[in-house]
């Protein structure tokens, strides 16, 4: 994650930034995809506000989990743009000696950052409604689900229609499982599946380009 090279980002004037690879998707978000990012945050926080603040007297954890799954899925478009950026604008990075694990951690680090607004909002507005431990478990599930979306893109060769179909399928399955299963186990399973798929599909995708 400490590999460094130069990248021209499309800002008002093209400027070269020499940054750690771990921050490239963060810079890409705020220089190129800030409208999508802000719109995602607006919708996500609006939904969380409706379930945590406006509905606090009749709060049910099952209702929250369904809304939370929707909040995660809203970020699927950002995931698509991130993978597109790495595989098209940053395609030369495939020739760099960067292990697949580091590439996977790049996405994990980025998703951990972009989901901080939701994490902060839930911590502030859910005292007495959701235990703090459960809040961080939900945060982990959100990160792991976005990693599943990432791996799904390599499975469908970055084609939007089958990708959205997979996003919807993942949403349905995880919504049902989250309502009935151990949340810690779901987080671990998501991470393992996402990592295995990423490892097995990453170089196969390169061959199919």
mmCIF file of N, CA and C in Angstrom, residues 40-132:
data_model
loop_
_atom_site.group_PDB
_atom_site.id
_atom_site.type_symbol
_atom_site.label_atom_id
_atom_site.label_comp_id
_atom_site.label_asym_id
_atom_site.label_seq_id
_atom_site.Cartn_x
_atom_site.Cartn_y
_atom_site.Cartn_z
ATOM 1 N N UNK A 40 -25.074 10.482 -2.673
ATOM 2 C CA UNK A 40 -25.166 9.233 -1.910
ATOM 3 C C UNK A 40 -25.275 9.518 -0.421
ATOM 4 N N UNK A 41 -24.468 10.481 0.053
ATOM 5 C CA UNK A 41 -24.503 10.819 1.474
ATOM 6 C C UNK A 41 -25.838 11.447 1.861
ATOM 7 N N UNK A 42 -26.359 12.301 1.000
ATOM 8 C CA UNK A 42 -27.635 12.959 1.293
ATOM 9 C C UNK A 42 -28.757 11.930 1.451
ATOM 10 N N UNK A 43 -28.841 11.003 0.484
ATOM 11 C CA UNK A 43 -29.903 9.993 0.533
ATOM 12 C C UNK A 43 -29.706 9.068 1.730
ATOM 13 N N UNK A 44 -28.459 8.653 1.963
ATOM 14 C CA UNK A 44 -28.168 7.742 3.068
ATOM 15 C C UNK A 44 -28.533 8.356 4.414
ATOM 16 N N UNK A 45 -28.083 9.589 4.639
ATOM 17 C CA UNK A 45 -28.342 10.238 5.920
ATOM 18 C C UNK A 45 -29.817 10.585 6.080
ATOM 19 N N UNK A 46 -30.489 10.883 4.975
ATOM 20 C CA UNK A 46 -31.930 11.133 5.036
ATOM 21 C C UNK A 46 -32.673 9.876 5.511
ATOM 22 N N UNK A 47 -32.308 8.717 4.949
ATOM 23 C CA UNK A 47 -32.947 7.467 5.344
ATOM 24 C C UNK A 47 -32.644 7.117 6.798
ATOM 25 N N UNK A 48 -31.386 7.309 7.189
ATOM 26 C CA UNK A 48 -31.016 7.024 8.579
ATOM 27 C C UNK A 48 -31.725 7.970 9.544
ATOM 28 N N UNK A 49 -31.884 9.224 9.108
ATOM 29 C CA UNK A 49 -32.591 10.188 9.945
ATOM 30 C C UNK A 49 -34.058 9.771 10.133
ATOM 31 N N UNK A 50 -34.659 9.264 9.070
ATOM 32 C CA UNK A 50 -36.059 8.846 9.145
ATOM 33 C C UNK A 50 -36.235 7.679 10.113
ATOM 34 N N UNK A 51 -35.305 6.734 10.121
ATOM 35 C CA UNK A 51 -35.467 5.541 10.951
ATOM 36 C C UNK A 51 -34.976 5.743 12.375
ATOM 37 N N UNK A 52 -33.973 6.625 12.576
ATOM 38 C CA UNK A 52 -33.389 6.795 13.904
ATOM 39 C C UNK A 52 -33.945 7.991 14.667
ATOM 40 N N UNK A 53 -34.228 9.076 13.954
ATOM 41 C CA UNK A 53 -34.653 10.316 14.617
ATOM 42 C C UNK A 53 -36.163 10.484 14.559
ATOM 43 N N UNK A 54 -36.720 10.422 13.367
ATOM 44 C CA UNK A 54 -38.160 10.636 13.214
ATOM 45 C C UNK A 54 -38.987 9.483 13.763
ATOM 46 N N UNK A 55 -38.360 8.304 13.822
ATOM 47 C CA UNK A 55 -39.109 7.108 14.218
ATOM 48 C C UNK A 55 -38.574 6.511 15.517
ATOM 49 N N UNK A 56 -37.908 7.326 16.337
ATOM 50 C CA UNK A 56 -37.247 6.773 17.513
ATOM 51 C C UNK A 56 -38.221 6.195 18.536
ATOM 52 N N UNK A 57 -39.441 6.701 18.583
ATOM 53 C CA UNK A 57 -40.427 6.182 19.541
ATOM 54 C C UNK A 57 -40.905 4.783 19.175
ATOM 55 N N UNK A 58 -40.908 4.470 17.882
ATOM 56 C CA UNK A 58 -41.361 3.156 17.410
ATOM 57 C C UNK A 58 -40.213 2.383 16.758
ATOM 58 N N UNK A 59 -38.995 2.601 17.253
ATOM 59 C CA UNK A 59 -37.819 2.003 16.631
ATOM 60 C C UNK A 59 -37.815 0.491 16.785
ATOM 61 N N UNK A 60 -37.548 -0.196 15.661
ATOM 62 C CA UNK A 60 -37.366 -1.642 15.658
ATOM 63 C C UNK A 60 -36.061 -1.949 14.940
ATOM 64 N N UNK A 61 -35.236 -2.802 15.536
ATOM 65 C CA UNK A 61 -33.943 -3.107 14.941
ATOM 66 C C UNK A 61 -34.096 -3.767 13.582
ATOM 67 N N UNK A 62 -35.167 -4.538 13.381
ATOM 68 C CA UNK A 62 -35.391 -5.177 12.082
ATOM 69 C C UNK A 62 -35.625 -4.129 10.996
ATOM 70 N N UNK A 63 -36.376 -3.087 11.316
ATOM 71 C CA UNK A 63 -36.607 -2.014 10.346
ATOM 72 C C UNK A 63 -35.290 -1.297 10.028
ATOM 73 N N UNK A 64 -34.493 -1.077 11.065
ATOM 74 C CA UNK A 64 -33.206 -0.414 10.859
ATOM 75 C C UNK A 64 -32.317 -1.223 9.927
ATOM 76 N N UNK A 65 -32.275 -2.537 10.110
ATOM 77 C CA UNK A 65 -31.394 -3.371 9.297
ATOM 78 C C UNK A 65 -31.792 -3.337 7.827
ATOM 79 N N UNK A 66 -33.095 -3.316 7.559
ATOM 80 C CA UNK A 66 -33.552 -3.233 6.165
ATOM 81 C C UNK A 66 -33.129 -1.893 5.561
ATOM 82 N N UNK A 67 -33.348 -0.808 6.293
ATOM 83 C CA UNK A 67 -32.947 0.518 5.813
ATOM 84 C C UNK A 67 -31.427 0.582 5.631
ATOM 85 N N UNK A 68 -30.705 -0.036 6.548
ATOM 86 C CA UNK A 68 -29.242 -0.009 6.464
ATOM 87 C C UNK A 68 -28.748 -0.751 5.227
ATOM 88 N N UNK A 69 -29.403 -1.846 4.869
ATOM 89 C CA UNK A 69 -29.037 -2.570 3.651
ATOM 90 C C UNK A 69 -29.260 -1.699 2.410
ATOM 91 N N UNK A 70 -30.323 -0.897 2.440
ATOM 92 C CA UNK A 70 -30.590 0.031 1.331
ATOM 93 C C UNK A 70 -29.492 1.094 1.275
ATOM 94 N N UNK A 71 -29.115 1.598 2.437
ATOM 95 C CA UNK A 71 -28.059 2.614 2.513
ATOM 96 C C UNK A 71 -26.767 2.089 1.903
ATOM 97 N N UNK A 72 -26.431 0.842 2.199
ATOM 98 C CA UNK A 72 -25.213 0.256 1.631
ATOM 99 C C UNK A 72 -25.322 0.165 0.107
ATOM 100 N N UNK A 73 -26.453 -0.315 -0.367
ATOM 101 C CA UNK A 73 -26.641 -0.509 -1.812
ATOM 102 C C UNK A 73 -26.584 0.804 -2.580
ATOM 103 N N UNK A 74 -26.962 1.897 -1.937
ATOM 104 C CA UNK A 74 -26.894 3.212 -2.580
ATOM 105 C C UNK A 74 -25.469 3.531 -3.023
ATOM 106 N N UNK A 75 -24.484 2.967 -2.329
ATOM 107 C CA UNK A 75 -23.081 3.243 -2.652
ATOM 108 C C UNK A 75 -22.547 2.374 -3.793
ATOM 109 N N UNK A 76 -23.390 1.527 -4.371
ATOM 110 C CA UNK A 76 -22.919 0.619 -5.419
ATOM 111 C C UNK A 76 -22.425 1.367 -6.654
ATOM 112 N N UNK A 77 -22.989 2.534 -6.941
ATOM 113 C CA UNK A 77 -22.534 3.310 -8.094
ATOM 114 C C UNK A 77 -21.115 3.830 -7.874
ATOM 115 N N UNK A 78 -20.825 4.271 -6.661
ATOM 116 C CA UNK A 78 -19.459 4.694 -6.345
ATOM 117 C C UNK A 78 -18.487 3.537 -6.523
ATOM 118 N N UNK A 79 -18.890 2.352 -6.104
ATOM 119 C CA UNK A 79 -18.032 1.169 -6.261
ATOM 120 C C UNK A 79 -17.723 0.950 -7.739
ATOM 121 N N UNK A 80 -18.745 1.080 -8.572
ATOM 122 C CA UNK A 80 -18.546 0.914 -10.018
ATOM 123 C C UNK A 80 -17.522 1.921 -10.542
ATOM 124 N N UNK A 81 -17.642 3.162 -10.145
ATOM 125 C CA UNK A 81 -16.713 4.192 -10.608
ATOM 126 C C UNK A 81 -15.295 3.936 -10.100
ATOM 127 N N UNK A 82 -15.162 3.419 -8.895
ATOM 128 C CA UNK A 82 -13.832 3.139 -8.349
ATOM 129 C C UNK A 82 -13.123 2.051 -9.147
ATOM 130 N N UNK A 83 -13.825 0.970 -9.427
ATOM 131 C CA UNK A 83 -13.213 -0.117 -10.182
ATOM 132 C C UNK A 83 -12.922 0.339 -11.614
ATOM 133 N N UNK A 84 -13.835 1.101 -12.200
ATOM 134 C CA UNK A 84 -13.616 1.641 -13.542
ATOM 135 C C UNK A 84 -12.375 2.524 -13.568
ATOM 136 N N UNK A 85 -12.217 3.349 -12.559
ATOM 137 C CA UNK A 85 -11.042 4.217 -12.471
ATOM 138 C C UNK A 85 -9.753 3.404 -12.383
ATOM 139 N N UNK A 86 -9.757 2.377 -11.526
ATOM 140 C CA UNK A 86 -8.548 1.574 -11.351
ATOM 141 C C UNK A 86 -8.213 0.771 -12.604
ATOM 142 N N UNK A 87 -9.233 0.302 -13.328
ATOM 143 C CA UNK A 87 -8.980 -0.581 -14.464
ATOM 144 C C UNK A 87 -8.844 0.153 -15.797
ATOM 145 N N UNK A 88 -9.225 1.416 -15.847
ATOM 146 C CA UNK A 88 -9.100 2.170 -17.098
ATOM 147 C C UNK A 88 -8.081 3.306 -16.961
ATOM 148 N N UNK A 89 -8.381 4.268 -16.109
ATOM 149 C CA UNK A 89 -7.448 5.386 -15.948
ATOM 150 C C UNK A 89 -6.142 4.967 -15.283
ATOM 151 N N UNK A 90 -6.221 3.927 -14.441
ATOM 152 C CA UNK A 90 -5.030 3.455 -13.732
ATOM 153 C C UNK A 90 -4.613 2.071 -14.211
ATOM 154 N N UNK A 91 -4.916 1.738 -15.432
ATOM 155 C CA UNK A 91 -4.642 0.386 -15.922
ATOM 156 C C UNK A 91 -3.156 0.042 -15.879
ATOM 157 N N UNK A 92 -2.309 1.054 -16.000
ATOM 158 C CA UNK A 92 -0.863 0.814 -15.951
ATOM 159 C C UNK A 92 -0.430 0.253 -14.602
ATOM 160 N N UNK A 93 -1.238 0.457 -13.558
ATOM 161 C CA UNK A 93 -0.867 -0.016 -12.222
ATOM 162 C C UNK A 93 -0.827 -1.543 -12.151
ATOM 163 N N UNK A 94 -1.480 -2.199 -13.123
ATOM 164 C CA UNK A 94 -1.418 -3.662 -13.163
ATOM 165 C C UNK A 94 -0.006 -4.161 -13.439
ATOM 166 N N UNK A 95 0.818 -3.321 -14.054
ATOM 167 C CA UNK A 95 2.195 -3.714 -14.350
ATOM 168 C C UNK A 95 3.139 -3.432 -13.188
ATOM 169 N N UNK A 96 2.621 -2.818 -12.133
ATOM 170 C CA UNK A 96 3.432 -2.524 -10.958
ATOM 171 C C UNK A 96 3.419 -3.714 -10.003
ATOM 172 N N UNK A 97 4.515 -3.893 -9.268
ATOM 173 C CA UNK A 97 4.601 -5.045 -8.336
ATOM 174 C C UNK A 97 3.783 -4.817 -7.065
ATOM 175 N N UNK A 98 2.469 -4.714 -7.239
ATOM 176 C CA UNK A 98 1.570 -4.502 -6.103
ATOM 177 C C UNK A 98 0.797 -5.794 -5.865
ATOM 178 N N UNK A 99 0.946 -6.427 -4.720
ATOM 179 C CA UNK A 99 0.228 -7.680 -4.447
ATOM 180 C C UNK A 99 -1.286 -7.483 -4.488
ATOM 181 N N UNK A 100 -1.986 -8.542 -4.821
ATOM 182 C CA UNK A 100 -3.449 -8.470 -4.851
ATOM 183 C C UNK A 100 -4.034 -8.082 -3.495
ATOM 184 N N UNK A 101 -3.398 -8.555 -2.430
ATOM 185 C CA UNK A 101 -3.902 -8.204 -1.105
ATOM 186 C C UNK A 101 -3.864 -6.694 -0.894
ATOM 187 N N UNK A 102 -2.790 -6.038 -1.340
ATOM 188 C CA UNK A 102 -2.697 -4.583 -1.199
ATOM 189 C C UNK A 102 -3.760 -3.877 -2.034
ATOM 190 N N UNK A 103 -4.037 -4.410 -3.210
ATOM 191 C CA UNK A 103 -5.088 -3.830 -4.049
ATOM 192 C C UNK A 103 -6.446 -3.970 -3.365
ATOM 193 N N UNK A 104 -6.667 -5.135 -2.767
ATOM 194 C CA UNK A 104 -7.906 -5.372 -2.028
ATOM 195 C C UNK A 104 -8.010 -4.416 -0.832
ATOM 196 N N UNK A 105 -6.888 -4.225 -0.136
ATOM 197 C CA UNK A 105 -6.872 -3.329 1.020
ATOM 198 C C UNK A 105 -7.101 -1.873 0.615
ATOM 199 N N UNK A 106 -6.716 -1.529 -0.613
ATOM 200 C CA UNK A 106 -6.990 -0.178 -1.117
ATOM 201 C C UNK A 106 -8.491 0.096 -1.118
ATOM 202 N N UNK A 107 -9.263 -0.859 -1.636
ATOM 203 C CA UNK A 107 -10.722 -0.696 -1.640
ATOM 204 C C UNK A 107 -11.270 -0.702 -0.211
ATOM 205 N N UNK A 108 -10.759 -1.605 0.622
ATOM 206 C CA UNK A 108 -11.228 -1.676 2.011
ATOM 207 C C UNK A 108 -10.992 -0.354 2.731
ATOM 208 N N UNK A 109 -9.806 0.212 2.557
ATOM 209 C CA UNK A 109 -9.465 1.486 3.203
ATOM 210 C C UNK A 109 -10.387 2.604 2.713
ATOM 211 N N UNK A 110 -10.636 2.640 1.409
ATOM 212 C CA UNK A 110 -11.501 3.677 0.830
ATOM 213 C C UNK A 110 -12.925 3.562 1.360
ATOM 214 N N UNK A 111 -13.453 2.347 1.383
ATOM 215 C CA UNK A 111 -14.823 2.161 1.861
ATOM 216 C C UNK A 111 -14.943 2.489 3.346
ATOM 217 N N UNK A 112 -13.888 2.193 4.101
ATOM 218 C CA UNK A 112 -13.896 2.543 5.525
ATOM 219 C C UNK A 112 -14.027 4.047 5.708
ATOM 220 N N UNK A 113 -13.396 4.811 4.826
ATOM 221 C CA UNK A 113 -13.448 6.269 4.918
ATOM 222 C C UNK A 113 -14.787 6.829 4.453
ATOM 223 N N UNK A 114 -15.282 6.357 3.308
ATOM 224 C CA UNK A 114 -16.493 6.973 2.758
ATOM 225 C C UNK A 114 -17.739 6.625 3.582
ATOM 226 N N UNK A 115 -17.659 5.594 4.417
ATOM 227 C CA UNK A 115 -18.794 5.225 5.254
ATOM 228 C C UNK A 115 -18.740 5.858 6.643
ATOM 229 N N UNK A 116 -17.720 6.662 6.898
ATOM 230 C CA UNK A 116 -17.604 7.318 8.203
ATOM 231 C C UNK A 116 -18.781 8.255 8.517
ATOM 232 N N UNK A 117 -19.319 9.007 7.541
ATOM 233 C CA UNK A 117 -20.486 9.853 7.860
ATOM 234 C C UNK A 117 -21.665 9.049 8.412
ATOM 235 N N UNK A 118 -21.939 7.886 7.807
ATOM 236 C CA UNK A 118 -23.030 7.050 8.302
ATOM 237 C C UNK A 118 -22.711 6.514 9.697
ATOM 238 N N UNK A 119 -21.468 6.089 9.885
ATOM 239 C CA UNK A 119 -21.070 5.590 11.205
ATOM 240 C C UNK A 119 -21.248 6.665 12.269
ATOM 241 N N UNK A 120 -20.764 7.871 11.989
ATOM 242 C CA UNK A 120 -20.879 8.965 12.948
ATOM 243 C C UNK A 120 -22.332 9.320 13.234
ATOM 244 N N UNK A 121 -23.144 9.337 12.183
ATOM 245 C CA UNK A 121 -24.564 9.678 12.353
ATOM 246 C C UNK A 121 -25.260 8.658 13.245
ATOM 247 N N UNK A 122 -24.977 7.381 13.039
ATOM 248 C CA UNK A 122 -25.624 6.342 13.838
ATOM 249 C C UNK A 122 -25.158 6.416 15.292
ATOM 250 N N UNK A 123 -23.868 6.622 15.504
ATOM 251 C CA UNK A 123 -23.353 6.713 16.875
ATOM 252 C C UNK A 123 -24.007 7.872 17.624
ATOM 253 N N UNK A 124 -24.159 9.004 16.940
ATOM 254 C CA UNK A 124 -24.727 10.195 17.586
ATOM 255 C C UNK A 124 -26.226 10.042 17.852
ATOM 256 N N UNK A 125 -26.934 9.413 16.923
ATOM 257 C CA UNK A 125 -28.399 9.407 17.005
ATOM 258 C C UNK A 125 -29.010 8.098 17.497
ATOM 259 N N UNK A 126 -28.179 7.101 17.783
ATOM 260 C CA UNK A 126 -28.748 5.819 18.199
ATOM 261 C C UNK A 126 -28.375 5.400 19.621
ATOM 262 N N UNK A 127 -28.020 6.328 20.519
ATOM 263 C CA UNK A 127 -27.736 5.900 21.896
ATOM 264 C C UNK A 127 -29.017 5.371 22.545
ATOM 265 N N UNK A 128 -28.916 4.198 23.139
ATOM 266 C CA UNK A 128 -30.096 3.598 23.742
ATOM 267 C C UNK A 128 -30.934 2.786 22.774
ATOM 268 N N UNK A 129 -30.686 2.953 21.461
ATOM 269 C CA UNK A 129 -31.434 2.197 20.456
ATOM 270 C C UNK A 129 -30.630 0.999 19.945
ATOM 271 N N UNK A 130 -29.345 1.236 19.685
ATOM 272 C CA UNK A 130 -28.475 0.182 19.166
ATOM 273 C C UNK A 130 -27.200 0.161 20.014
ATOM 274 N N UNK A 131 -26.797 -0.995 20.543
ATOM 275 C CA UNK A 131 -25.549 -1.073 21.303
ATOM 276 C C UNK A 131 -24.360 -0.656 20.449
ATOM 277 N N UNK A 132 -23.372 -0.025 21.086
ATOM 278 C CA UNK A 132 -22.206 0.471 20.349
ATOM 279 C C UNK A 132 -21.495 -0.661 19.616
#
